[in-house]
Amino acid sequence: MKISLTQKYNVPGPRYTSYPTVPYWNEIDFTLEKWITSFQKSFLESNTENGISLYIHLPFCESMCTFCGCNKRITKNHSVEDVYINAVLKEWSLYCELLPAKPLIKEIHLGGGTPTFFSVSNLENLINGIFKLADKAENYEFSFEGHPNNTTYEQLKKLYDLGFRRVSFGVQDYAEKVQKAIHRIQPFHNVAKVTFWAKEIGYTSIGHDIIFGLPFQTLENIVDTIEKTNSLKPDRLAFYSYAHVPWIKGNGQRGFNEENLPKDSEKRMLYETGKKLLAANGYHEVGMDHFALPSDSLFKSAINKKMHRNFMGYSASKTQLMIGLGVSSISDSWYSFAQNTKALEEYYKILKSNQLPVVKGHILNNEDLIIRKHILNLTCELETSWDKDLYFKELPEVLLALKEIENDELIKIEENRIKITEAGRPFVRNICMAFDLHLKRKSPETNLFSMTI
Ligand SMILES: C[S@@+](CC[C@H](N)C(=O)[O-])C[C@H]1O[C@@H](n2cnc3c(N)ncnc32)[C@H](O)[C@@H]1O
Ligand code: SF4
């Protein structure tokens, strides 16, 4: 029996929001001192020219969605807000003491958990607190994630006044059966309301997150969800493949069985159908799993080959240094990664002793830096090339391993470049895996990654 390309290539694999991927970080060689030296060097190289980025993780959610793979803490008790904001500002002040000059901030992204769990005044205290110690760069871009069930007009307005112009709302799927299974009842009118408010206030990029492959999700559900989405015309869309990773401690993926999940070709069909409908409504696919209207900055940056991929997914531009604040946040100095503790109590405890709450990381060597660039090229531009700078000694083996993918017409290998074909788009993660030397040297012994398709 002939197996389909989806069956052939649907294997566990990283999402490549970093290279090396987190399970392959060399924690033995990493120290806090090395991280400090690394971000200081990166700051000196980039602050005055482009500025830096801040990712701020706001972990609280009022209710647990059972599909969610994010680092979150479920509570209805809002007294946690002040304590958390003060801790984040303390962490920021520790960074600023270590930076050799006043930081210039080009990007801020508030992610979660649920940033809109926080009151208007706490969000304001957070942003004002950050700018007590920093300046805004020219053409700054601030964005946040909003939950349609609890985002208020006042939050949208305040964040707009503080400089935010981009917001993404978690939609997932509109079907009741799916919403029940993922424990997230969210009627269409909630999403419509926050989308209209954001437009009315003046946000220039409104995004919706949709997921294919959720429990009980059918083709009709995807058609309906995309049609409803089209009626609201968000500027961009993340169309994620559901990542089923129940082995990750505390992520709460339960309330449905494996058999309830659409798999392989059935799951792929959900994606292909969604993609066709989006294309018919003027959306262009950019990178992996993202779509944008031609007027959106992500589409423009994809065309100009300026798109970047990091732990939050895609961004329209890149800064060399990204400092991650808050529990579980990951920072990136380009030369190294550092991750904060994922445990809230430990986060507070370490900050109390006036230390950065970094607990692990990775210092990239020359080989890592070259492969990182190839993987970024593949995930952002769907092609990569190797001249003197990006050649590495294992390249002939990598090309040999890619031969089969070329025979399946998913890539074209030219003299010094490879290009992913239109048919190869769903397989970008598999193509990146051929370049992933850490993965090649040591395949995982336990479940680490979600399926690639
Ligand atoms: C932090 S949430 C967005 C903000 C807010 N908490 C909400 O739910 O609306 C980020 C997004 O990650 C995506 N996501 C979370 N878990 C996922 C999973 N297991 N597979 C695929 N996407 C996932 C969802 O689309 C979600 O909207
Ligand atoms: S999807 Fe959003 S609201 Fe739901 S648990 Fe995850 S972070 Fe919280």
PDB file of N, CA, C and O and ligand atoms in Angstrom, residues 15 55 57-61 63 65-72 109-116 144-151 168-172 184 186 208-212 214 238-245 251 253 267 312 450, ligand 1:
ATOM      1  N   ARG A  15       9.480  22.600  16.987  1.00  0.00           N
ATOM      2  CA  ARG A  15       8.798  23.688  16.254  1.00  0.00           C
ATOM      3  C   ARG A  15       9.793  24.777  15.850  1.00  0.00           C
ATOM      4  O   ARG A  15       9.441  25.749  15.233  1.00  0.00           O
ATOM      5  N   TYR A  55      10.312  40.645  26.232  1.00  0.00           N
ATOM      6  CA  TYR A  55       9.158  39.749  26.283  1.00  0.00           C
ATOM      7  C   TYR A  55       8.767  39.653  27.751  1.00  0.00           C
ATOM      8  O   TYR A  55       9.611  39.345  28.608  1.00  0.00           O
ATOM      9  N   HIS A  57       6.300  37.793  30.413  1.00  0.00           N
ATOM     10  CA  HIS A  57       5.349  36.689  30.561  1.00  0.00           C
ATOM     11  C   HIS A  57       4.412  36.962  31.733  1.00  0.00           C
ATOM     12  O   HIS A  57       4.864  37.147  32.871  1.00  0.00           O
ATOM     13  N   LEU A  58       3.122  37.004  31.445  1.00  0.00           N
ATOM     14  CA  LEU A  58       2.109  37.258  32.475  1.00  0.00           C
ATOM     15  C   LEU A  58       1.289  35.964  32.605  1.00  0.00           C
ATOM     16  O   LEU A  58       0.431  35.687  31.782  1.00  0.00           O
ATOM     17  N   PRO A  59       1.582  35.134  33.618  1.00  0.00           N
ATOM     18  CA  PRO A  59       1.198  33.721  33.579  1.00  0.00           C
ATOM     19  C   PRO A  59      -0.235  33.375  34.002  1.00  0.00           C
ATOM     20  O   PRO A  59      -0.653  32.246  33.823  1.00  0.00           O
ATOM     21  N   PHE A  60      -0.974  34.330  34.578  1.00  0.00           N
ATOM     22  CA  PHE A  60      -2.247  33.915  35.197  1.00  0.00           C
ATOM     23  C   PHE A  60      -3.383  33.788  34.186  1.00  0.00           C
ATOM     24  O   PHE A  60      -3.472  34.560  33.236  1.00  0.00           O
ATOM     25  N   CYS A  61      -4.253  32.786  34.413  1.00  0.00           N
ATOM     26  CA  CYS A  61      -5.495  32.630  33.657  1.00  0.00           C
ATOM     27  C   CYS A  61      -6.562  32.270  34.673  1.00  0.00           C
ATOM     28  O   CYS A  61      -6.280  31.571  35.647  1.00  0.00           O
ATOM     29  N   SER A  63      -9.200  30.410  34.007  1.00  0.00           N
ATOM     30  CA  SER A  63      -9.758  29.077  33.781  1.00  0.00           C
ATOM     31  C   SER A  63      -8.789  28.289  32.900  1.00  0.00           C
ATOM     32  O   SER A  63      -8.118  28.861  32.048  1.00  0.00           O
ATOM     33  N   CYS A  65      -7.735  25.952  29.985  1.00  0.00           N
ATOM     34  CA  CYS A  65      -8.125  25.351  28.700  1.00  0.00           C
ATOM     35  C   CYS A  65      -7.331  24.050  28.571  1.00  0.00           C
ATOM     36  O   CYS A  65      -6.103  24.048  28.724  1.00  0.00           O
ATOM     37  N   THR A  66      -8.037  22.966  28.261  1.00  0.00           N
ATOM     38  CA  THR A  66      -7.372  21.659  28.341  1.00  0.00           C
ATOM     39  C   THR A  66      -6.547  21.305  27.101  1.00  0.00           C
ATOM     40  O   THR A  66      -6.049  20.193  27.008  1.00  0.00           O
ATOM     41  N   PHE A  67      -6.411  22.230  26.144  1.00  0.00           N
ATOM     42  CA  PHE A  67      -5.524  21.969  25.002  1.00  0.00           C
ATOM     43  C   PHE A  67      -4.203  22.696  25.185  1.00  0.00           C
ATOM     44  O   PHE A  67      -3.261  22.485  24.428  1.00  0.00           O
ATOM     45  N   CYS A  68      -4.108  23.570  26.194  1.00  0.00           N
ATOM     46  CA  CYS A  68      -3.071  24.602  26.215  1.00  0.00           C
ATOM     47  C   CYS A  68      -1.706  24.065  26.635  1.00  0.00           C
ATOM     48  O   CYS A  68      -1.570  23.382  27.640  1.00  0.00           O
ATOM     49  N   GLY A  69      -0.693  24.405  25.856  1.00  0.00           N
ATOM     50  CA  GLY A  69       0.666  23.976  26.158  1.00  0.00           C
ATOM     51  C   GLY A  69       1.504  25.097  26.756  1.00  0.00           C
ATOM     52  O   GLY A  69       2.719  24.954  26.898  1.00  0.00           O
ATOM     53  N   CYS A  70       0.904  26.247  27.069  1.00  0.00           N
ATOM     54  CA  CYS A  70       1.680  27.400  27.571  1.00  0.00           C
ATOM     55  C   CYS A  70       1.970  27.244  29.066  1.00  0.00           C
ATOM     56  O   CYS A  70       1.297  26.484  29.762  1.00  0.00           O
ATOM     57  N   ASN A  71       2.938  28.024  29.548  1.00  0.00           N
ATOM     58  CA  ASN A  71       3.219  28.016  30.978  1.00  0.00           C
ATOM     59  C   ASN A  71       2.246  28.979  31.661  1.00  0.00           C
ATOM     60  O   ASN A  71       2.295  30.183  31.418  1.00  0.00           O
ATOM     61  N   LYS A  72       1.332  28.433  32.469  1.00  0.00           N
ATOM     62  CA  LYS A  72       0.318  29.294  33.070  1.00  0.00           C
ATOM     63  C   LYS A  72       0.006  28.851  34.487  1.00  0.00           C
ATOM     64  O   LYS A  72       0.343  27.742  34.906  1.00  0.00           O
ATOM     65  N   HIS A 109       6.558  42.679  23.980  1.00  0.00           N
ATOM     66  CA  HIS A 109       5.447  41.755  23.763  1.00  0.00           C
ATOM     67  C   HIS A 109       4.993  41.231  25.114  1.00  0.00           C
ATOM     68  O   HIS A 109       5.786  40.688  25.886  1.00  0.00           O
ATOM     69  N   LEU A 110       3.706  41.422  25.410  1.00  0.00           N
ATOM     70  CA  LEU A 110       3.137  40.863  26.637  1.00  0.00           C
ATOM     71  C   LEU A 110       2.462  39.543  26.270  1.00  0.00           C
ATOM     72  O   LEU A 110       1.494  39.526  25.500  1.00  0.00           O
ATOM     73  N   GLY A 111       2.997  38.450  26.808  1.00  0.00           N
ATOM     74  CA  GLY A 111       2.458  37.131  26.462  1.00  0.00           C
ATOM     75  C   GLY A 111       2.024  36.392  27.713  1.00  0.00           C
ATOM     76  O   GLY A 111       2.218  36.846  28.834  1.00  0.00           O
ATOM     77  N   GLY A 112       1.462  35.209  27.503  1.00  0.00           N
ATOM     78  CA  GLY A 112       0.989  34.514  28.689  1.00  0.00           C
ATOM     79  C   GLY A 112       0.822  33.034  28.485  1.00  0.00           C
ATOM     80  O   GLY A 112       1.343  32.474  27.547  1.00  0.00           O
ATOM     81  N   GLY A 113       0.045  32.492  29.401  1.00  0.00           N
ATOM     82  CA  GLY A 113      -0.972  33.037  30.282  1.00  0.00           C
ATOM     83  C   GLY A 113      -1.828  34.110  29.596  1.00  0.00           C
ATOM     84  O   GLY A 113      -1.951  34.147  28.394  1.00  0.00           O
ATOM     85  N   THR A 114      -2.405  34.930  30.406  1.00  0.00           N
ATOM     86  CA  THR A 114      -3.361  35.910  29.905  1.00  0.00           C
ATOM     87  C   THR A 114      -3.011  37.317  30.384  1.00  0.00           C
ATOM     88  O   THR A 114      -3.353  37.690  31.517  1.00  0.00           O
ATOM     89  N   PRO A 115      -2.370  38.117  29.537  1.00  0.00           N
ATOM     90  CA  PRO A 115      -2.067  39.496  29.937  1.00  0.00           C
ATOM     91  C   PRO A 115      -3.316  40.271  30.358  1.00  0.00           C
ATOM     92  O   PRO A 115      -3.263  41.101  31.268  1.00  0.00           O
ATOM     93  N   THR A 116      -4.490  39.956  29.711  1.00  0.00           N
ATOM     94  CA  THR A 116      -5.697  40.712  30.060  1.00  0.00           C
ATOM     95  C   THR A 116      -6.359  40.199  31.353  1.00  0.00           C
ATOM     96  O   THR A 116      -7.447  40.644  31.706  1.00  0.00           O
ATOM     97  N   PHE A 144       0.433  42.688  22.377  1.00  0.00           N
ATOM     98  CA  PHE A 144       0.033  41.835  23.506  1.00  0.00           C
ATOM     99  C   PHE A 144      -0.984  40.789  23.068  1.00  0.00           C
ATOM    100  O   PHE A 144      -1.587  40.900  22.003  1.00  0.00           O
ATOM    101  N   GLU A 145      -1.128  39.756  23.917  1.00  0.00           N
ATOM    102  CA  GLU A 145      -2.100  38.700  23.681  1.00  0.00           C
ATOM    103  C   GLU A 145      -3.325  38.976  24.554  1.00  0.00           C
ATOM    104  O   GLU A 145      -3.187  39.188  25.753  1.00  0.00           O
ATOM    105  N   GLY A 146      -4.491  38.982  23.931  1.00  0.00           N
ATOM    106  CA  GLY A 146      -5.713  39.259  24.687  1.00  0.00           C
ATOM    107  C   GLY A 146      -6.642  38.050  24.640  1.00  0.00           C
ATOM    108  O   GLY A 146      -6.732  37.378  23.614  1.00  0.00           O
ATOM    109  N   HIS A 147      -7.292  37.783  25.741  1.00  0.00           N
ATOM    110  CA  HIS A 147      -8.278  36.699  25.766  1.00  0.00           C
ATOM    111  C   HIS A 147      -9.643  37.321  25.455  1.00  0.00           C
ATOM    112  O   HIS A 147     -10.101  38.195  26.193  1.00  0.00           O
ATOM    113  N   PRO A 148     -10.323  36.871  24.375  1.00  0.00           N
ATOM    114  CA  PRO A 148     -11.591  37.492  23.993  1.00  0.00           C
ATOM    115  C   PRO A 148     -12.641  37.456  25.100  1.00  0.00           C
ATOM    116  O   PRO A 148     -13.530  38.307  25.140  1.00  0.00           O
ATOM    117  N   ASN A 149     -12.552  36.485  26.011  1.00  0.00           N
ATOM    118  CA  ASN A 149     -13.567  36.397  27.067  1.00  0.00           C
ATOM    119  C   ASN A 149     -13.372  37.443  28.156  1.00  0.00           C
ATOM    120  O   ASN A 149     -14.295  37.693  28.921  1.00  0.00           O
ATOM    121  N   ASN A 150     -12.176  38.010  28.276  1.00  0.00           N
ATOM    122  CA  ASN A 150     -12.018  38.963  29.390  1.00  0.00           C
ATOM    123  C   ASN A 150     -11.329  40.275  29.022  1.00  0.00           C
ATOM    124  O   ASN A 150     -11.069  41.094  29.896  1.00  0.00           O
ATOM    125  N   THR A 151     -11.067  40.508  27.730  1.00  0.00           N
ATOM    126  CA  THR A 151     -10.435  41.789  27.355  1.00  0.00           C
ATOM    127  C   THR A 151     -11.503  42.890  27.415  1.00  0.00           C
ATOM    128  O   THR A 151     -12.575  42.743  26.839  1.00  0.00           O
ATOM    129  N   SER A 168      -3.155  40.203  19.592  1.00  0.00           N
ATOM    130  CA  SER A 168      -3.651  38.938  19.030  1.00  0.00           C
ATOM    131  C   SER A 168      -4.609  38.309  20.024  1.00  0.00           C
ATOM    132  O   SER A 168      -4.365  38.325  21.242  1.00  0.00           O
ATOM    133  N   PHE A 169      -5.720  37.812  19.497  1.00  0.00           N
ATOM    134  CA  PHE A 169      -6.749  37.198  20.335  1.00  0.00           C
ATOM    135  C   PHE A 169      -6.776  35.694  20.108  1.00  0.00           C
ATOM    136  O   PHE A 169      -6.739  35.231  18.962  1.00  0.00           O
ATOM    137  N   GLY A 170      -6.875  34.938  21.186  1.00  0.00           N
ATOM    138  CA  GLY A 170      -6.984  33.478  21.081  1.00  0.00           C
ATOM    139  C   GLY A 170      -8.412  33.101  20.689  1.00  0.00           C
ATOM    140  O   GLY A 170      -9.345  33.382  21.431  1.00  0.00           O
ATOM    141  N   VAL A 171      -8.590  32.498  19.524  1.00  0.00           N
ATOM    142  CA  VAL A 171      -9.916  32.077  19.073  1.00  0.00           C
ATOM    143  C   VAL A 171     -10.028  30.553  19.167  1.00  0.00           C
ATOM    144  O   VAL A 171     -10.957  30.023  19.758  1.00  0.00           O
ATOM    145  N   GLN A 172      -9.108  29.850  18.574  1.00  0.00           N
ATOM    146  CA  GLN A 172      -9.022  28.371  18.531  1.00  0.00           C
ATOM    147  C   GLN A 172     -10.073  27.771  17.593  1.00  0.00           C
ATOM    148  O   GLN A 172      -9.769  27.407  16.486  1.00  0.00           O
ATOM    149  N   ARG A 184     -13.279  25.646  26.990  1.00  0.00           N
ATOM    150  CA  ARG A 184     -13.107  27.055  26.647  1.00  0.00           C
ATOM    151  C   ARG A 184     -14.345  27.502  25.877  1.00  0.00           C
ATOM    152  O   ARG A 184     -14.374  27.500  24.649  1.00  0.00           O
ATOM    153  N   GLN A 186     -16.459  30.056  24.339  1.00  0.00           N
ATOM    154  CA  GLN A 186     -16.132  31.405  23.886  1.00  0.00           C
ATOM    155  C   GLN A 186     -16.975  31.746  22.659  1.00  0.00           C
ATOM    156  O   GLN A 186     -16.612  31.431  21.534  1.00  0.00           O
ATOM    157  N   HIS A 208      -5.765  36.859  15.019  1.00  0.00           N
ATOM    158  CA  HIS A 208      -6.541  35.792  15.662  1.00  0.00           C
ATOM    159  C   HIS A 208      -5.702  34.520  15.630  1.00  0.00           C
ATOM    160  O   HIS A 208      -5.058  34.231  14.623  1.00  0.00           O
ATOM    161  N   ASP A 209      -5.739  33.751  16.742  1.00  0.00           N
ATOM    162  CA  ASP A 209      -5.086  32.434  16.759  1.00  0.00           C
ATOM    163  C   ASP A 209      -6.156  31.372  16.529  1.00  0.00           C
ATOM    164  O   ASP A 209      -7.151  31.324  17.269  1.00  0.00           O
ATOM    165  N   ILE A 210      -5.941  30.535  15.538  1.00  0.00           N
ATOM    166  CA  ILE A 210      -6.862  29.421  15.266  1.00  0.00           C
ATOM    167  C   ILE A 210      -6.033  28.136  15.327  1.00  0.00           C
ATOM    168  O   ILE A 210      -4.846  28.160  14.981  1.00  0.00           O
ATOM    169  N   ILE A 211      -6.645  27.058  15.759  1.00  0.00           N
ATOM    170  CA  ILE A 211      -5.903  25.787  15.825  1.00  0.00           C
ATOM    171  C   ILE A 211      -6.624  24.719  15.006  1.00  0.00           C
ATOM    172  O   ILE A 211      -7.853  24.611  15.077  1.00  0.00           O
ATOM    173  N   PHE A 212      -5.847  23.956  14.219  1.00  0.00           N
ATOM    174  CA  PHE A 212      -6.446  22.787  13.557  1.00  0.00           C
ATOM    175  C   PHE A 212      -5.895  21.527  14.225  1.00  0.00           C
ATOM    176  O   PHE A 212      -4.761  21.509  14.695  1.00  0.00           O
ATOM    177  N   LEU A 214      -7.792  20.018  16.749  1.00  0.00           N
ATOM    178  CA  LEU A 214      -8.332  19.957  18.122  1.00  0.00           C
ATOM    179  C   LEU A 214      -9.274  18.754  18.262  1.00  0.00           C
ATOM    180  O   LEU A 214      -9.791  18.251  17.257  1.00  0.00           O
ATOM    181  N   ALA A 238      -2.651  33.335  13.110  1.00  0.00           N
ATOM    182  CA  ALA A 238      -1.793  32.180  13.359  1.00  0.00           C
ATOM    183  C   ALA A 238      -2.713  30.985  13.183  1.00  0.00           C
ATOM    184  O   ALA A 238      -3.796  30.943  13.786  1.00  0.00           O
ATOM    185  N   PHE A 239      -2.343  30.052  12.322  1.00  0.00           N
ATOM    186  CA  PHE A 239      -3.174  28.864  12.075  1.00  0.00           C
ATOM    187  C   PHE A 239      -2.326  27.675  12.531  1.00  0.00           C
ATOM    188  O   PHE A 239      -1.624  27.042  11.744  1.00  0.00           O
ATOM    189  N   TYR A 240      -2.363  27.444  13.868  1.00  0.00           N
ATOM    190  CA  TYR A 240      -1.447  26.480  14.475  1.00  0.00           C
ATOM    191  C   TYR A 240      -1.940  25.045  14.325  1.00  0.00           C
ATOM    192  O   TYR A 240      -3.142  24.784  14.397  1.00  0.00           O
ATOM    193  N   SER A 241      -0.976  24.162  14.223  1.00  0.00           N
ATOM    194  CA  SER A 241      -1.265  22.741  14.328  1.00  0.00           C
ATOM    195  C   SER A 241      -1.365  22.439  15.832  1.00  0.00           C
ATOM    196  O   SER A 241      -0.499  22.865  16.610  1.00  0.00           O
ATOM    197  N   TYR A 242      -2.421  21.749  16.252  1.00  0.00           N
ATOM    198  CA  TYR A 242      -2.545  21.422  17.672  1.00  0.00           C
ATOM    199  C   TYR A 242      -1.340  20.582  18.114  1.00  0.00           C
ATOM    200  O   TYR A 242      -1.053  19.525  17.536  1.00  0.00           O
ATOM    201  N   ALA A 243      -0.620  21.060  19.112  1.00  0.00           N
ATOM    202  CA  ALA A 243       0.547  20.334  19.632  1.00  0.00           C
ATOM    203  C   ALA A 243       0.093  19.511  20.833  1.00  0.00           C
ATOM    204  O   ALA A 243      -0.250  20.078  21.873  1.00  0.00           O
ATOM    205  N   HIS A 244       0.076  18.210  20.652  1.00  0.00           N
ATOM    206  CA  HIS A 244      -0.381  17.329  21.734  1.00  0.00           C
ATOM    207  C   HIS A 244       0.847  16.872  22.511  1.00  0.00           C
ATOM    208  O   HIS A 244       1.618  16.046  22.036  1.00  0.00           O
ATOM    209  N   VAL A 245       1.042  17.452  23.664  1.00  0.00           N
ATOM    210  CA  VAL A 245       2.245  17.156  24.462  1.00  0.00           C
ATOM    211  C   VAL A 245       1.849  16.888  25.927  1.00  0.00           C
ATOM    212  O   VAL A 245       2.301  17.586  26.836  1.00  0.00           O
ATOM    213  N   ASN A 251       0.683  20.912  32.223  1.00  0.00           N
ATOM    214  CA  ASN A 251       0.017  21.683  31.175  1.00  0.00           C
ATOM    215  C   ASN A 251      -1.481  21.360  31.065  1.00  0.00           C
ATOM    216  O   ASN A 251      -2.200  22.039  30.352  1.00  0.00           O
ATOM    217  N   GLN A 253      -3.315  18.972  29.699  1.00  0.00           N
ATOM    218  CA  GLN A 253      -3.979  18.485  28.477  1.00  0.00           C
ATOM    219  C   GLN A 253      -4.761  17.219  28.825  1.00  0.00           C
ATOM    220  O   GLN A 253      -4.202  16.126  28.891  1.00  0.00           O
ATOM    221  N   LYS A 267      -6.148  15.356   9.676  1.00  0.00           N
ATOM    222  CA  LYS A 267      -5.693  16.615  10.252  1.00  0.00           C
ATOM    223  C   LYS A 267      -5.157  17.542   9.151  1.00  0.00           C
ATOM    224  O   LYS A 267      -5.426  18.743   9.129  1.00  0.00           O
ATOM    225  N   MET A 312       8.140  33.441  20.621  1.00  0.00           N
ATOM    226  CA  MET A 312       6.720  33.798  20.523  1.00  0.00           C
ATOM    227  C   MET A 312       6.156  33.470  19.143  1.00  0.00           C
ATOM    228  O   MET A 312       5.014  33.766  18.857  1.00  0.00           O
ATOM    229  N   SER A 450       6.101  17.555  19.764  1.00  0.00           N
ATOM    230  CA  SER A 450       4.809  17.215  19.152  1.00  0.00           C
ATOM    231  C   SER A 450       5.064  16.696  17.731  1.00  0.00           C
ATOM    232  O   SER A 450       6.180  16.795  17.221  1.00  0.00           O
TER     233      SER A 450
HETATM  234  C1  LIG B   1      -1.076  32.504  25.633  1.00  0.00           C
HETATM  235  S1  LIG B   1      -2.310  31.998  24.542  1.00  0.00           S
HETATM  236  C2  LIG B   1      -3.188  33.475  24.016  1.00  0.00           C
HETATM  237  C3  LIG B   1      -3.732  34.458  25.027  1.00  0.00           C
HETATM  238  C4  LIG B   1      -4.852  34.014  25.928  1.00  0.00           C
HETATM  239  N1  LIG B   1      -4.323  33.258  27.003  1.00  0.00           N
HETATM  240  C5  LIG B   1      -5.916  33.234  25.219  1.00  0.00           C
HETATM  241  O1  LIG B   1      -5.971  32.043  25.435  1.00  0.00           O
HETATM  242  O2  LIG B   1      -6.678  33.835  24.453  1.00  0.00           O
HETATM  243  C6  LIG B   1      -1.344  31.761  23.110  1.00  0.00           C
HETATM  244  C7  LIG B   1      -1.862  30.895  21.989  1.00  0.00           C
HETATM  245  O3  LIG B   1      -1.102  29.696  21.918  1.00  0.00           O
HETATM  246  C8  LIG B   1      -1.804  28.736  21.186  1.00  0.00           C
HETATM  247  N2  LIG B   1      -1.648  27.426  21.818  1.00  0.00           N
HETATM  248  C9  LIG B   1      -1.648  27.131  23.134  1.00  0.00           C
HETATM  249  N3  LIG B   1      -1.510  25.800  23.333  1.00  0.00           N
HETATM  250  C10 LIG B   1      -1.394  25.228  22.113  1.00  0.00           C
HETATM  251  C11 LIG B   1      -1.221  23.891  21.650  1.00  0.00           C
HETATM  252  N4  LIG B   1      -1.140  22.858  22.504  1.00  0.00           N
HETATM  253  N5  LIG B   1      -1.123  23.672  20.322  1.00  0.00           N
HETATM  254  C12 LIG B   1      -1.192  24.704  19.448  1.00  0.00           C
HETATM  255  N6  LIG B   1      -1.357  25.996  19.819  1.00  0.00           N
HETATM  256  C13 LIG B   1      -1.466  26.258  21.131  1.00  0.00           C
HETATM  257  C14 LIG B   1      -3.287  29.172  21.203  1.00  0.00           C
HETATM  258  O4  LIG B   1      -3.731  29.418  19.902  1.00  0.00           O
HETATM  259  C15 LIG B   1      -3.274  30.406  22.068  1.00  0.00           C
HETATM  260  O5  LIG B   1      -4.203  31.365  21.617  1.00  0.00           O
END
